[in-house]
Short mmCIF file of C-alpha atoms and ligand atoms in Angstrom, two decimals:
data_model
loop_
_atom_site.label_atom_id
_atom_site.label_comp_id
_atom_site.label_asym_id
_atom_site.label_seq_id
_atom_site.Cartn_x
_atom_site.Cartn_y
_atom_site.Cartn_z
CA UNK A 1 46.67 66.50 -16.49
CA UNK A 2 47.41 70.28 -16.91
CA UNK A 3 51.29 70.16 -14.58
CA UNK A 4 53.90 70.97 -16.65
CA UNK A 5 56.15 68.49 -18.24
CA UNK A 6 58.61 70.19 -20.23
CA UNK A 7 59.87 73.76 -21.73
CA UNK A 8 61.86 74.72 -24.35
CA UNK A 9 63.13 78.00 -26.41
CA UNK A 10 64.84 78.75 -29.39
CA UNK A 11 65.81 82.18 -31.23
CA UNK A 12 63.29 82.33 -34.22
CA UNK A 13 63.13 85.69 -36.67
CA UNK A 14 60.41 88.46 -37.10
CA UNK A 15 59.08 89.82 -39.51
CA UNK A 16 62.21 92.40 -39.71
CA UNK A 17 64.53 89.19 -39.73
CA UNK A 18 65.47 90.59 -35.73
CA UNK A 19 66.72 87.45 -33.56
CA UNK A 20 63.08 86.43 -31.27
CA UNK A 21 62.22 84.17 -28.49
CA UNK A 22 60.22 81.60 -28.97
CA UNK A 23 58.82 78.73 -25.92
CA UNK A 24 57.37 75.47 -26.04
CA UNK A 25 55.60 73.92 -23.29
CA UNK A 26 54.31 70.81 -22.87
CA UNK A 27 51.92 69.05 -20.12
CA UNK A 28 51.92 65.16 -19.80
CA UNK A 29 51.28 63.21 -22.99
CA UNK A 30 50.25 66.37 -24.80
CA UNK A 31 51.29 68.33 -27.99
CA UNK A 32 53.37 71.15 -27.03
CA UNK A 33 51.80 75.41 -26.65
CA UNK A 34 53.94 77.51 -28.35
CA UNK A 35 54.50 81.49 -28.26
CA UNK A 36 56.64 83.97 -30.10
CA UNK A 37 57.55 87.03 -29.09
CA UNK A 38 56.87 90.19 -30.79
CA UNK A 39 59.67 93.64 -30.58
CA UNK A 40 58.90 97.00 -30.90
CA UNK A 41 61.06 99.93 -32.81
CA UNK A 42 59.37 103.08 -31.46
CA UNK A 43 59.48 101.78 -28.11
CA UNK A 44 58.78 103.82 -25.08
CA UNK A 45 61.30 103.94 -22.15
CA UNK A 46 59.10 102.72 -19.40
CA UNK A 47 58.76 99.28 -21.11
CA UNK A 48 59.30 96.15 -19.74
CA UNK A 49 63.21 95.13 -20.82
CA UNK A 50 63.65 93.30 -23.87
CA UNK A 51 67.11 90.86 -23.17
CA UNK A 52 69.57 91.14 -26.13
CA UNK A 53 72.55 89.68 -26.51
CA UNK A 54 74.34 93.20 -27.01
CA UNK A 55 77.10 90.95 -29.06
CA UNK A 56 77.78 93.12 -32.12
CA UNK A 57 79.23 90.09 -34.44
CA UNK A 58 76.41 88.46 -34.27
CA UNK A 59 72.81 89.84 -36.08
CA UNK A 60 74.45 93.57 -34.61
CA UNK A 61 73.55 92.82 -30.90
CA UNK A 62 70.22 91.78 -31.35
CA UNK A 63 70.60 87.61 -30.73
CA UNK A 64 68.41 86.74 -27.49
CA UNK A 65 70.32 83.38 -26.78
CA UNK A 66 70.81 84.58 -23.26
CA UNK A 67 66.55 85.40 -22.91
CA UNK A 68 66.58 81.37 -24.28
CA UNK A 69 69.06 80.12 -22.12
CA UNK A 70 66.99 81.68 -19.16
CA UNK A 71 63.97 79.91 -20.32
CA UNK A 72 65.68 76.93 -20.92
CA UNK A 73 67.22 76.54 -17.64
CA UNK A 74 65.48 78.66 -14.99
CA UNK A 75 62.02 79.47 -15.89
CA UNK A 76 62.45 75.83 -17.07
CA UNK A 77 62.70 74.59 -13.71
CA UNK A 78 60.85 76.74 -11.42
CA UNK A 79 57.58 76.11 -14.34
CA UNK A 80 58.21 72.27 -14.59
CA UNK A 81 55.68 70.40 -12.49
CA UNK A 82 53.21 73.38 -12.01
CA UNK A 83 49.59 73.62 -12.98
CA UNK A 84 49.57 75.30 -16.61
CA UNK A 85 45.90 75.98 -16.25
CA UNK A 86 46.62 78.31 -13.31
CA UNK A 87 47.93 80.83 -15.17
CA UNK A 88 48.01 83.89 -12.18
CA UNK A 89 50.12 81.63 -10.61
CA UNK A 90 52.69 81.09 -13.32
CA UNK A 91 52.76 84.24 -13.84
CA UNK A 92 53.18 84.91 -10.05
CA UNK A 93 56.25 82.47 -10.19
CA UNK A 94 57.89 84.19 -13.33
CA UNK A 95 57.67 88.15 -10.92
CA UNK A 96 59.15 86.42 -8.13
CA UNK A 97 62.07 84.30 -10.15
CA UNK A 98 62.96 87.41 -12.22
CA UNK A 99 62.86 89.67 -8.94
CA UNK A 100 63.15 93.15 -10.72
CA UNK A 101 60.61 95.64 -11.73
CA UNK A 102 61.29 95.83 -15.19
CA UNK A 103 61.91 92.05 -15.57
CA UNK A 104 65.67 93.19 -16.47
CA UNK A 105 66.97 90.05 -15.15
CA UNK A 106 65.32 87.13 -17.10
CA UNK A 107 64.06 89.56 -19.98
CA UNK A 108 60.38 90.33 -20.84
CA UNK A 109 60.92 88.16 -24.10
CA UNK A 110 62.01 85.58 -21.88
CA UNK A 111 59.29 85.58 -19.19
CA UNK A 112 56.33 86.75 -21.64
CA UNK A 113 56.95 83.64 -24.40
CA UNK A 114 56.55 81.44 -20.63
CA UNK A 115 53.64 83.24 -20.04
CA UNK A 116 51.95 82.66 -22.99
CA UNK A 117 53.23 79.55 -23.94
CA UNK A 118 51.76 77.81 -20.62
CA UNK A 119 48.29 79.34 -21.42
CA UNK A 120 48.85 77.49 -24.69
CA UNK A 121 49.97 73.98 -22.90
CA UNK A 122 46.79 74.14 -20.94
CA UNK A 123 44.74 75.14 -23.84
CA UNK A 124 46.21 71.81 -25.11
CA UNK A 125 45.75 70.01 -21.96
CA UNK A 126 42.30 70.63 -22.24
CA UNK A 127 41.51 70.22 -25.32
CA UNK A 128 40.34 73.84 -25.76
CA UNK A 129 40.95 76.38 -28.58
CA UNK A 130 43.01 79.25 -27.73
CA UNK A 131 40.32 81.92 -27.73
CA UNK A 132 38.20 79.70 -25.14
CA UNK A 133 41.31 79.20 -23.48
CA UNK A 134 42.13 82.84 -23.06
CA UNK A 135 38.36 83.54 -22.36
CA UNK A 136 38.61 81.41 -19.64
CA UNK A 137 41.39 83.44 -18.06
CA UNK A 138 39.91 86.34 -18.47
CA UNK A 139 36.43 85.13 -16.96
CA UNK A 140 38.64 83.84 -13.88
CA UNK A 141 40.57 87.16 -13.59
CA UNK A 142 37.25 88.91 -13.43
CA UNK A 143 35.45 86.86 -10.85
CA UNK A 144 38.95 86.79 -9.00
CA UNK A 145 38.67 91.04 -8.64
CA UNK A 146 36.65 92.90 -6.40
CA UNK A 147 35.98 96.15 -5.20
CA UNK A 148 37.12 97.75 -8.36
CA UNK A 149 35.02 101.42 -8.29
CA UNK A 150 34.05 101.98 -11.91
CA UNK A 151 33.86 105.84 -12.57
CA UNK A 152 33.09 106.45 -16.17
CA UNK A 153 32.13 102.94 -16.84
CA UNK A 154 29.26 104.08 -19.73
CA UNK A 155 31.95 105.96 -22.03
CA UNK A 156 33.30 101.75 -22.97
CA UNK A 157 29.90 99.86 -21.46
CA UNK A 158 29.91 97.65 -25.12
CA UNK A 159 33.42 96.53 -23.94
CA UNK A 160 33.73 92.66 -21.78
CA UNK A 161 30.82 92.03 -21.21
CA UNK A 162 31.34 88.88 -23.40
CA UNK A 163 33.53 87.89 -26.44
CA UNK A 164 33.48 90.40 -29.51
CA UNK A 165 34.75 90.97 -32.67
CA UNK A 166 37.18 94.39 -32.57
CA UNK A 167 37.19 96.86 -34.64
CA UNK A 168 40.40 96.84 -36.80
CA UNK A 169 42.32 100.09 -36.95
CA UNK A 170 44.31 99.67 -39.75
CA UNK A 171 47.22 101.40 -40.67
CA UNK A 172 47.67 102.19 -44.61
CA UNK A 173 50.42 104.94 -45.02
CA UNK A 174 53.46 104.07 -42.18
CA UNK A 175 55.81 106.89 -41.56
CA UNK A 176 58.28 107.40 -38.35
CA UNK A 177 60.44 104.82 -37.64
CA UNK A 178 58.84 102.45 -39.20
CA UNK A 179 59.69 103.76 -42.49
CA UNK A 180 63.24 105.42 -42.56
CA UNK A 181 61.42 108.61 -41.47
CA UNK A 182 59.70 109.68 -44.63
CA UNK A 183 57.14 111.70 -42.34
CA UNK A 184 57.29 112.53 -38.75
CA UNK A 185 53.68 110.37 -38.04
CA UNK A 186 54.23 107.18 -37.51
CA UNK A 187 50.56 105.93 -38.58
CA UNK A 188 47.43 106.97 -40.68
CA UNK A 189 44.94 104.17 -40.22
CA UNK A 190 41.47 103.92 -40.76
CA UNK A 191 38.65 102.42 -38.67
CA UNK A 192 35.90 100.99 -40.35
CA UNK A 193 33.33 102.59 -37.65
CA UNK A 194 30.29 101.84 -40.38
CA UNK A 195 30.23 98.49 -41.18
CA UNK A 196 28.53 95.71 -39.87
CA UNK A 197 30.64 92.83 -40.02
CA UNK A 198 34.18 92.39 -39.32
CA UNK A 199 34.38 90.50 -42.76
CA UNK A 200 32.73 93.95 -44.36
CA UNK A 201 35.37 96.13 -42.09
CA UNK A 202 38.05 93.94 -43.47
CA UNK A 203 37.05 94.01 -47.26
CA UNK A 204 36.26 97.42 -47.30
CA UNK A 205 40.09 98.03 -45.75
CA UNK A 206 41.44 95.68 -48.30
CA UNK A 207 39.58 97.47 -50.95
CA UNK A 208 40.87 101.38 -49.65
CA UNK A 209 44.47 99.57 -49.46
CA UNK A 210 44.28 98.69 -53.39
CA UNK A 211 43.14 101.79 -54.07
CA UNK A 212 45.36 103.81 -52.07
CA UNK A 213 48.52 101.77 -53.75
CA UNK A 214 46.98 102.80 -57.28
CA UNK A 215 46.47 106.30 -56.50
CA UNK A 216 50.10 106.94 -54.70
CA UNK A 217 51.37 105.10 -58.07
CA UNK A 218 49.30 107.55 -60.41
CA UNK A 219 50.30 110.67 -58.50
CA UNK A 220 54.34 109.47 -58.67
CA UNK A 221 54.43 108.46 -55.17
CA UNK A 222 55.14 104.92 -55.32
CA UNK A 223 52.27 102.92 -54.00
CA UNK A 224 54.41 99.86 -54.21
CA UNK A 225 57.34 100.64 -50.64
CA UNK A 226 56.02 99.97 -47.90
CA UNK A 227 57.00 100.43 -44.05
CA UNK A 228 57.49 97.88 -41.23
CA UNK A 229 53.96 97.16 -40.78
CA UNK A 230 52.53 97.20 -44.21
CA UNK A 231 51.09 100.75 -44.93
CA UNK A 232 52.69 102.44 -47.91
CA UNK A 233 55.56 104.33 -47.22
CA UNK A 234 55.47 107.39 -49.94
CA UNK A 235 57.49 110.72 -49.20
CA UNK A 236 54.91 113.43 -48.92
CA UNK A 237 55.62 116.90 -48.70
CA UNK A 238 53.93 117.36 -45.51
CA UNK A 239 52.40 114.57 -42.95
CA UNK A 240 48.64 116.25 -43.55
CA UNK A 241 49.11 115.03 -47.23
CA UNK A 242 48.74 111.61 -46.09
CA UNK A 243 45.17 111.97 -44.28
CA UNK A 244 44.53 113.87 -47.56
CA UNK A 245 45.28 110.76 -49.49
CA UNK A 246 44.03 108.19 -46.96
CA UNK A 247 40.30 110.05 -47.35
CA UNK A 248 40.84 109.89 -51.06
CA UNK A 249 41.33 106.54 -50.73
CA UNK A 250 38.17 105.79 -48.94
CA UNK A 251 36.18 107.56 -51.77
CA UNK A 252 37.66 105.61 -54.23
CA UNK A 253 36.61 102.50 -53.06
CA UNK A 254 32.50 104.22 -52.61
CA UNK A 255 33.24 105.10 -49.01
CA UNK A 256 31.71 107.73 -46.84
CA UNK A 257 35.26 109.02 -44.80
CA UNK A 258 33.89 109.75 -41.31
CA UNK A 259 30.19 107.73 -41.54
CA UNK A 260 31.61 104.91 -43.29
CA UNK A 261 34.97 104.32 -42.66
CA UNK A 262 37.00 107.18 -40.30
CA UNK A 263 40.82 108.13 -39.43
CA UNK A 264 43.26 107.14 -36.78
CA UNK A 265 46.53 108.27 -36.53
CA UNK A 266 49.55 107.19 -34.53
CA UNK A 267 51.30 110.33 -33.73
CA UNK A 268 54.29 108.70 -31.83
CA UNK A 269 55.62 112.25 -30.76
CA UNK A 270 57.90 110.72 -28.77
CA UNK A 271 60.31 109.96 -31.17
CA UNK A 272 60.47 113.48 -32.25
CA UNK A 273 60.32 115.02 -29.23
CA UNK A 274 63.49 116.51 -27.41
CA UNK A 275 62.78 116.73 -23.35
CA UNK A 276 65.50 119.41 -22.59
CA UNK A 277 63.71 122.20 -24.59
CA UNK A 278 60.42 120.61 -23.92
CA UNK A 279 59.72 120.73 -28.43
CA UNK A 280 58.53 118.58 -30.45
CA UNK A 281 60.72 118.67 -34.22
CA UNK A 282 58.89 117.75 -37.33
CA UNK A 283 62.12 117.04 -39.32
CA UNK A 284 61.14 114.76 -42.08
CA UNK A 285 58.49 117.85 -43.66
CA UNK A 286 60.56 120.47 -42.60
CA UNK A 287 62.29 122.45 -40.37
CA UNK A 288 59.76 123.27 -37.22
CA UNK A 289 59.91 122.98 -33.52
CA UNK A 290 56.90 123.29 -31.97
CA UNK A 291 55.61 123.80 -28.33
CA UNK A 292 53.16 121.18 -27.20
CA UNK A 293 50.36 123.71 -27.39
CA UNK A 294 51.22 124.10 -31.04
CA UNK A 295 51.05 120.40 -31.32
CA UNK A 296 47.38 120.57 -30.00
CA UNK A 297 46.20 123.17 -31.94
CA UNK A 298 47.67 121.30 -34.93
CA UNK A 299 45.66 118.26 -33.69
CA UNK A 300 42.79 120.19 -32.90
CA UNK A 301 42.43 121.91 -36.75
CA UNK A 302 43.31 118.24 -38.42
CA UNK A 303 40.35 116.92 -36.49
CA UNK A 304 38.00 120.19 -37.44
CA UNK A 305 39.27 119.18 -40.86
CA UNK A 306 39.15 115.50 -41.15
CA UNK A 307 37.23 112.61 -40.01
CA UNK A 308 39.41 111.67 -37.41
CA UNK A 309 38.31 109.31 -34.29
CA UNK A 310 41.60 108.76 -32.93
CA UNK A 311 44.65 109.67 -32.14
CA UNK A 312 47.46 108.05 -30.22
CA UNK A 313 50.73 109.28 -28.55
CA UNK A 314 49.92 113.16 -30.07
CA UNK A 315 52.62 113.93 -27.44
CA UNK A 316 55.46 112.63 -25.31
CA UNK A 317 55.87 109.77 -23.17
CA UNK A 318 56.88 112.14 -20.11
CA UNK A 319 54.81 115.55 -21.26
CA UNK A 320 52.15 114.85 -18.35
CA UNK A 321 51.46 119.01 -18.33
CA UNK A 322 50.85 118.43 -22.67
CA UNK A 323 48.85 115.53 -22.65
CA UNK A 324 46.67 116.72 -19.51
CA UNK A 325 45.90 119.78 -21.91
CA UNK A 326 45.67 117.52 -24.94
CA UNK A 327 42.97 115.61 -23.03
CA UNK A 328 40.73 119.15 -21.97
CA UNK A 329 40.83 120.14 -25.86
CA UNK A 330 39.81 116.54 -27.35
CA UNK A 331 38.73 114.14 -24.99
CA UNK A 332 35.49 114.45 -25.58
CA UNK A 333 35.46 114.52 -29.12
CA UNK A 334 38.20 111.92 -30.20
CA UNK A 335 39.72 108.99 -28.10
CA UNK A 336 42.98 109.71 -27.17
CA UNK A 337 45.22 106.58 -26.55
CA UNK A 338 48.44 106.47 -24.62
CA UNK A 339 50.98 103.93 -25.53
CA UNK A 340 54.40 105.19 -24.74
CA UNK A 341 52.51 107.27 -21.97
CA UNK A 342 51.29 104.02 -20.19
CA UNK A 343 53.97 101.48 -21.50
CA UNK A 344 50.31 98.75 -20.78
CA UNK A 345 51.88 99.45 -16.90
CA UNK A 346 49.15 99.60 -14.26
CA UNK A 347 50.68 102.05 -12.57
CA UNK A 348 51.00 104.33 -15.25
CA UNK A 349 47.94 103.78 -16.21
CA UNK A 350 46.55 104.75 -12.79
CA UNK A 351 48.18 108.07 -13.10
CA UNK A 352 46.85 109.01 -16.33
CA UNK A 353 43.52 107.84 -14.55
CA UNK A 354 43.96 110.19 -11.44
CA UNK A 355 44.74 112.86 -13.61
CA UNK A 356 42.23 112.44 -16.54
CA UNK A 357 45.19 112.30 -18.91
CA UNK A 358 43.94 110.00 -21.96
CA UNK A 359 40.70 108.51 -22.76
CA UNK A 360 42.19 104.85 -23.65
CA UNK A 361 45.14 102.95 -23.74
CA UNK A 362 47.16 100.05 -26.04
CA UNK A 363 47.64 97.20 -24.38
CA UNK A 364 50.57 95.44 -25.73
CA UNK A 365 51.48 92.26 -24.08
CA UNK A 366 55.45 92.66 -24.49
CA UNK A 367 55.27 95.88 -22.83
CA UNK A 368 54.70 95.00 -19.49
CA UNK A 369 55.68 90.58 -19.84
CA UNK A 370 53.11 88.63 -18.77
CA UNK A 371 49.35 87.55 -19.56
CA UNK A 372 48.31 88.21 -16.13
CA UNK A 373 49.55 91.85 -16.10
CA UNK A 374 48.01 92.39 -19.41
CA UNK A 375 44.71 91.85 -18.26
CA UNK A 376 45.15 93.83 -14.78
CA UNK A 377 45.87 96.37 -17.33
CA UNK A 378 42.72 95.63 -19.47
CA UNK A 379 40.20 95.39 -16.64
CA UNK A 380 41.92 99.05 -15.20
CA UNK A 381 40.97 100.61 -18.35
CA UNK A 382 37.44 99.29 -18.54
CA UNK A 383 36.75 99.77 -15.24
CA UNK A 384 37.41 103.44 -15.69
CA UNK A 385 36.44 103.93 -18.46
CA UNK A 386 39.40 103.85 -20.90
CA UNK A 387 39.04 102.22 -24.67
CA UNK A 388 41.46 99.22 -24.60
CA UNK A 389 43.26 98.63 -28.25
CA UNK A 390 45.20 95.76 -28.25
CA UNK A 391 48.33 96.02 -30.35
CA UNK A 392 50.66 94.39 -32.19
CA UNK A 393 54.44 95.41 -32.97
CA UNK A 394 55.90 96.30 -35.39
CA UNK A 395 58.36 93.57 -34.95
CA UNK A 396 55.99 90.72 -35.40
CA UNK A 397 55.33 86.97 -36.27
CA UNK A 398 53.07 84.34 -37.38
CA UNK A 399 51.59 84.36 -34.00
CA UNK A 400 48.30 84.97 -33.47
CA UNK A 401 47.70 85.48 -29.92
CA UNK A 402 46.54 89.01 -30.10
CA UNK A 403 43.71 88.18 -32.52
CA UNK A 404 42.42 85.46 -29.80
CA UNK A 405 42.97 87.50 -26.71
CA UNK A 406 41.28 90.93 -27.96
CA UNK A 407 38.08 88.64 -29.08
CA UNK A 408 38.27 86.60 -25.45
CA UNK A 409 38.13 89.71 -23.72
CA UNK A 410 35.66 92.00 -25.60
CA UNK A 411 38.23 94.24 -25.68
CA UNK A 412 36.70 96.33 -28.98
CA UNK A 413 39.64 97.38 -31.29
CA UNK A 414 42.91 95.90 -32.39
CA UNK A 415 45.60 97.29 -34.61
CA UNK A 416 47.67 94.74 -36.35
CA UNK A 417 49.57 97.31 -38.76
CA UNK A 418 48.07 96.71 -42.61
CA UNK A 419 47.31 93.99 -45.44
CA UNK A 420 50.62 94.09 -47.30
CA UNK A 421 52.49 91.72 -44.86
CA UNK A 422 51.99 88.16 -43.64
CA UNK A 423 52.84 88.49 -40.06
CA UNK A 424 50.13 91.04 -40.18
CA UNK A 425 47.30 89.16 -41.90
CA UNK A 426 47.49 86.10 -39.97
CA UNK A 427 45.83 88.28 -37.02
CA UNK A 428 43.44 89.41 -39.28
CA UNK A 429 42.43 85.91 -40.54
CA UNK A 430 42.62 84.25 -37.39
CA UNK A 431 39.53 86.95 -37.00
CA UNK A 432 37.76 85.77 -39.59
CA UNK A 433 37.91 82.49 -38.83
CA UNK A 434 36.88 83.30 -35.57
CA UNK A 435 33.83 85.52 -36.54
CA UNK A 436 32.75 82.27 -38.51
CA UNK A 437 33.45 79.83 -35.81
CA UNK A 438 31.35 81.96 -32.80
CA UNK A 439 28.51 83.74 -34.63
CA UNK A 440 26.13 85.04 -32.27
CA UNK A 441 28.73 84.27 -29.30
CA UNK A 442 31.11 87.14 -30.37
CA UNK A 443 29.18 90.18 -32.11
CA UNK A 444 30.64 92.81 -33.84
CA UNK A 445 30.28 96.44 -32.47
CA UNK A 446 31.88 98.40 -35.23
CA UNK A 447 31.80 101.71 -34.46
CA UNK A 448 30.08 101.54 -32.00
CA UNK A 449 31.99 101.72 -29.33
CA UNK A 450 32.73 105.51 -29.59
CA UNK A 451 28.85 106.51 -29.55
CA UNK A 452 29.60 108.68 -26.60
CA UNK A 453 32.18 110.85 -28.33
CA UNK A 454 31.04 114.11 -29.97
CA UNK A 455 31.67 113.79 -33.76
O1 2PG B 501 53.92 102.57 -31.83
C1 2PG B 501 53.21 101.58 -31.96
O2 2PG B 501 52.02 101.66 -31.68
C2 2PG B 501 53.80 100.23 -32.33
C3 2PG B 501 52.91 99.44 -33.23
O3 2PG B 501 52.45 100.18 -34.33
O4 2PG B 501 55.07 100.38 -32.88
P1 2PG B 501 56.31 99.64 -32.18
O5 2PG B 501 55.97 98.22 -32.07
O6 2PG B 501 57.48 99.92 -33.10
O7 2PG B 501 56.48 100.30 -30.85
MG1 MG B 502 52.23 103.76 -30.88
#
């Protein structure tokens, strides 16, 4: 009932209007599970490889017709006639076909739309919704593990112990790459850590979002451009302006910043960061190169300042010495989450683990290519002791799978990107659909996750 009976890919469009892959698969005499693949822009260099065409007539390289014609004919028939509801060994079957270790061959678009889109033929098959499918997985992964030592275990024990509702982090002013550089962060988000609901988290963002828009427009700053993932893309004179603005925000809509509703910000210091003098150049504000030790003590007075819970990437993808230091200073007091550090790579992950580099990691499912990996990934990180946030890209589409897979696994926060683009808010729907449709089976811990940090 669940062995495959057909796949299929075509090149669909994101939410930049870059070339995507999308898969079909199909079991016997069912309707077809479908995935699209999402692409990132401030990518880090350890990530899985995305297959482009690299033909400049046509969409300037970008086209992925070879990553289709690879699921079309191989993946196609090594996956035709296998079980779709055993997805470790799909996944299994994808590694070994590709043969490389950054899936350079077949492409991580490729392989991860098969991934996914099996899960969603058995999900079919079955007659199951795609967040029971995915819990499923996850529930088999677990029992599947042993032997796993947790360390730190308490610092994330709310996290997979059962289905949950995350708590959004959502971005509302976008800076980096995802908006033409107007400011050398790439995110200022904001957590909802007080409410109670994720329906009150996602009105009360909604509300902070209007009012941020109508202050930005009052104060000349155009509250209308916005970046690659929704958040407002003013020019500020200097990237602390924006927290300034963001906690503004928050008050405007009745909002206690820090007890209510607190910061997050996506640092991305990688793409400012130049390896061969080891500094770290905040261009867009300015002229400055700084060490990473000025980076940290820059970090360290924003979060004596502001009522900041997070912060991702505040340095490079390859400054182990920074980020070890980085951890000592703030660890304790704000989660520190490695995405370009740990690429959602096991191994890299394992390091920062060994080394007490980071306190929590994104798990994006493109960075590493397949469901299976994703959740070695995700169980790693609870295990020690690491907050998971699942992630979207800023390249995205209308699929949702990110908004079923963070509420099959528990995994407590997700960050979509904000409310003033499509691709975005059909996550963040899908959640509140889903916080309707399980009740009492998925709770929402808000904040509370981070009740062992020292605010
Ligand atoms: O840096 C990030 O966290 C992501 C999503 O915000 O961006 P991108 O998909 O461009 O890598
Ligand atoms: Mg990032």
């Amino acid at each position: 009932m669940t062995q495959i009976e057909y796949v299929q890919a075509r090149e669909v469009f994101d939410s930049r209007g870059n070339p995507t892959v999308e898969v079909e698969i199909c079991c016997a005499n069912c309707r077809p599970g479908r995935a699209i693949v999402p692409s990132g822009a401030s990518t880090g260099k350890f990530e899985a490889v995305e297959l482009r065409d690299e033909d400049p007539d046509r969409f300037d390289g970008l086209g992925v017709t070879r990553a289709v014609e690879n699921v079309r004919r191989e993946i196609a028939d090594a996956l035709i006639g296998q079980d779709a509801a055993d997805q470790r060994a799909i996944d299994d079957r994808l590694l070994e076909l590709d043969g490389t270790e950054n899936k350079s061959r077949l492409g991580a678009n490729a392989i991860l739309g098969a991934s996914l889109a099996a899960a969603y033929a058995s999900a079919e098959a079955q007659q199951q919704s795609p967040v029971e499918r995915f819990a499923e997985i996850w529930s088999e992964y677990l029992e599947s593990q042993t032997g796993v030592e947790p360390i730190q275990r308490a610092r994330t024990s709310l996290l997979a112990k059962s289905m949950s509702l995350p708590l959004p982090m959502v971005n509302m002013i976008s800076g980096g790459l995802h908006a033409g550089r107007n400011l050398d962060f790439q995110d200022f988000l904001i957590l909802p850590v007080g409410a109670t609901s994720y329906r009150q988290a996602f009105e009360w963002i909604v509300t902070i979002y209007r009012r941020l828009g109508q202050i930005l427009n009052k104060t000349g700053h155009e509250g209308t451009l916005i970046g690659d993932e929704g958040g407002y893309g003013p020019k500020l004179s200097c990237n602390s302006e924006a927290v300034k603005y963001v906690v503004g925000a928050i008050e405007a809509a009745g909002l206690t910043p820090g007890d209510d509703v607190a910061i997050g910000l996506d640092v991305a210091s990688t793409h400012f960061y130049d390896a061969e003098s080891n500094t770290y150049h905040l261009n867009a504000t300015g002229e400055e190169a700084l060490s990473a030790d000025d980076v940290i003590n820059m970090l360290e007075r924003w979060v004596d300042t502001y009522p900041i819970v997070s912060i991702e990437d505040g340095l490079a993808e390859d400054d182990w010495e920074g980020w070890k230091k980085l951890t000592e200073r703030l660890g304790h007091r704000v989660q520190l989450i490695g995405d370009d550090l740990f690429v959602t790579n096991r191994q890299r992950l394992q390091q920062g683990i060994s080394s007490q580099t980071a306190n929590s990691v994104l798990v994006k499912l493109n960075q590493i290519g397949t469901l299976t990996e994703t959740l070695e990934t995700l169980r790693m990180a609870i295990d020690h002791g690491y907050w998971p946030v699942v992630s979207a890209r800023s390249g995205e589409t209308e699929d949702t799978t990110i908004a079923d897979l963070v509420v099959a696994t528990g995994a407590g926060q997700l960050k979509v990107g904000s409310v003033g683009r499509s691709e975005r808010l059909a996550k963040y729907n899908q959640l509140l659909r889903l916080e309707e449709l399980l009740a009492d089976r998925a709770p929402y811990h808000g904040g509370g996750i981070f009740s062992s940090l020292q605010r």
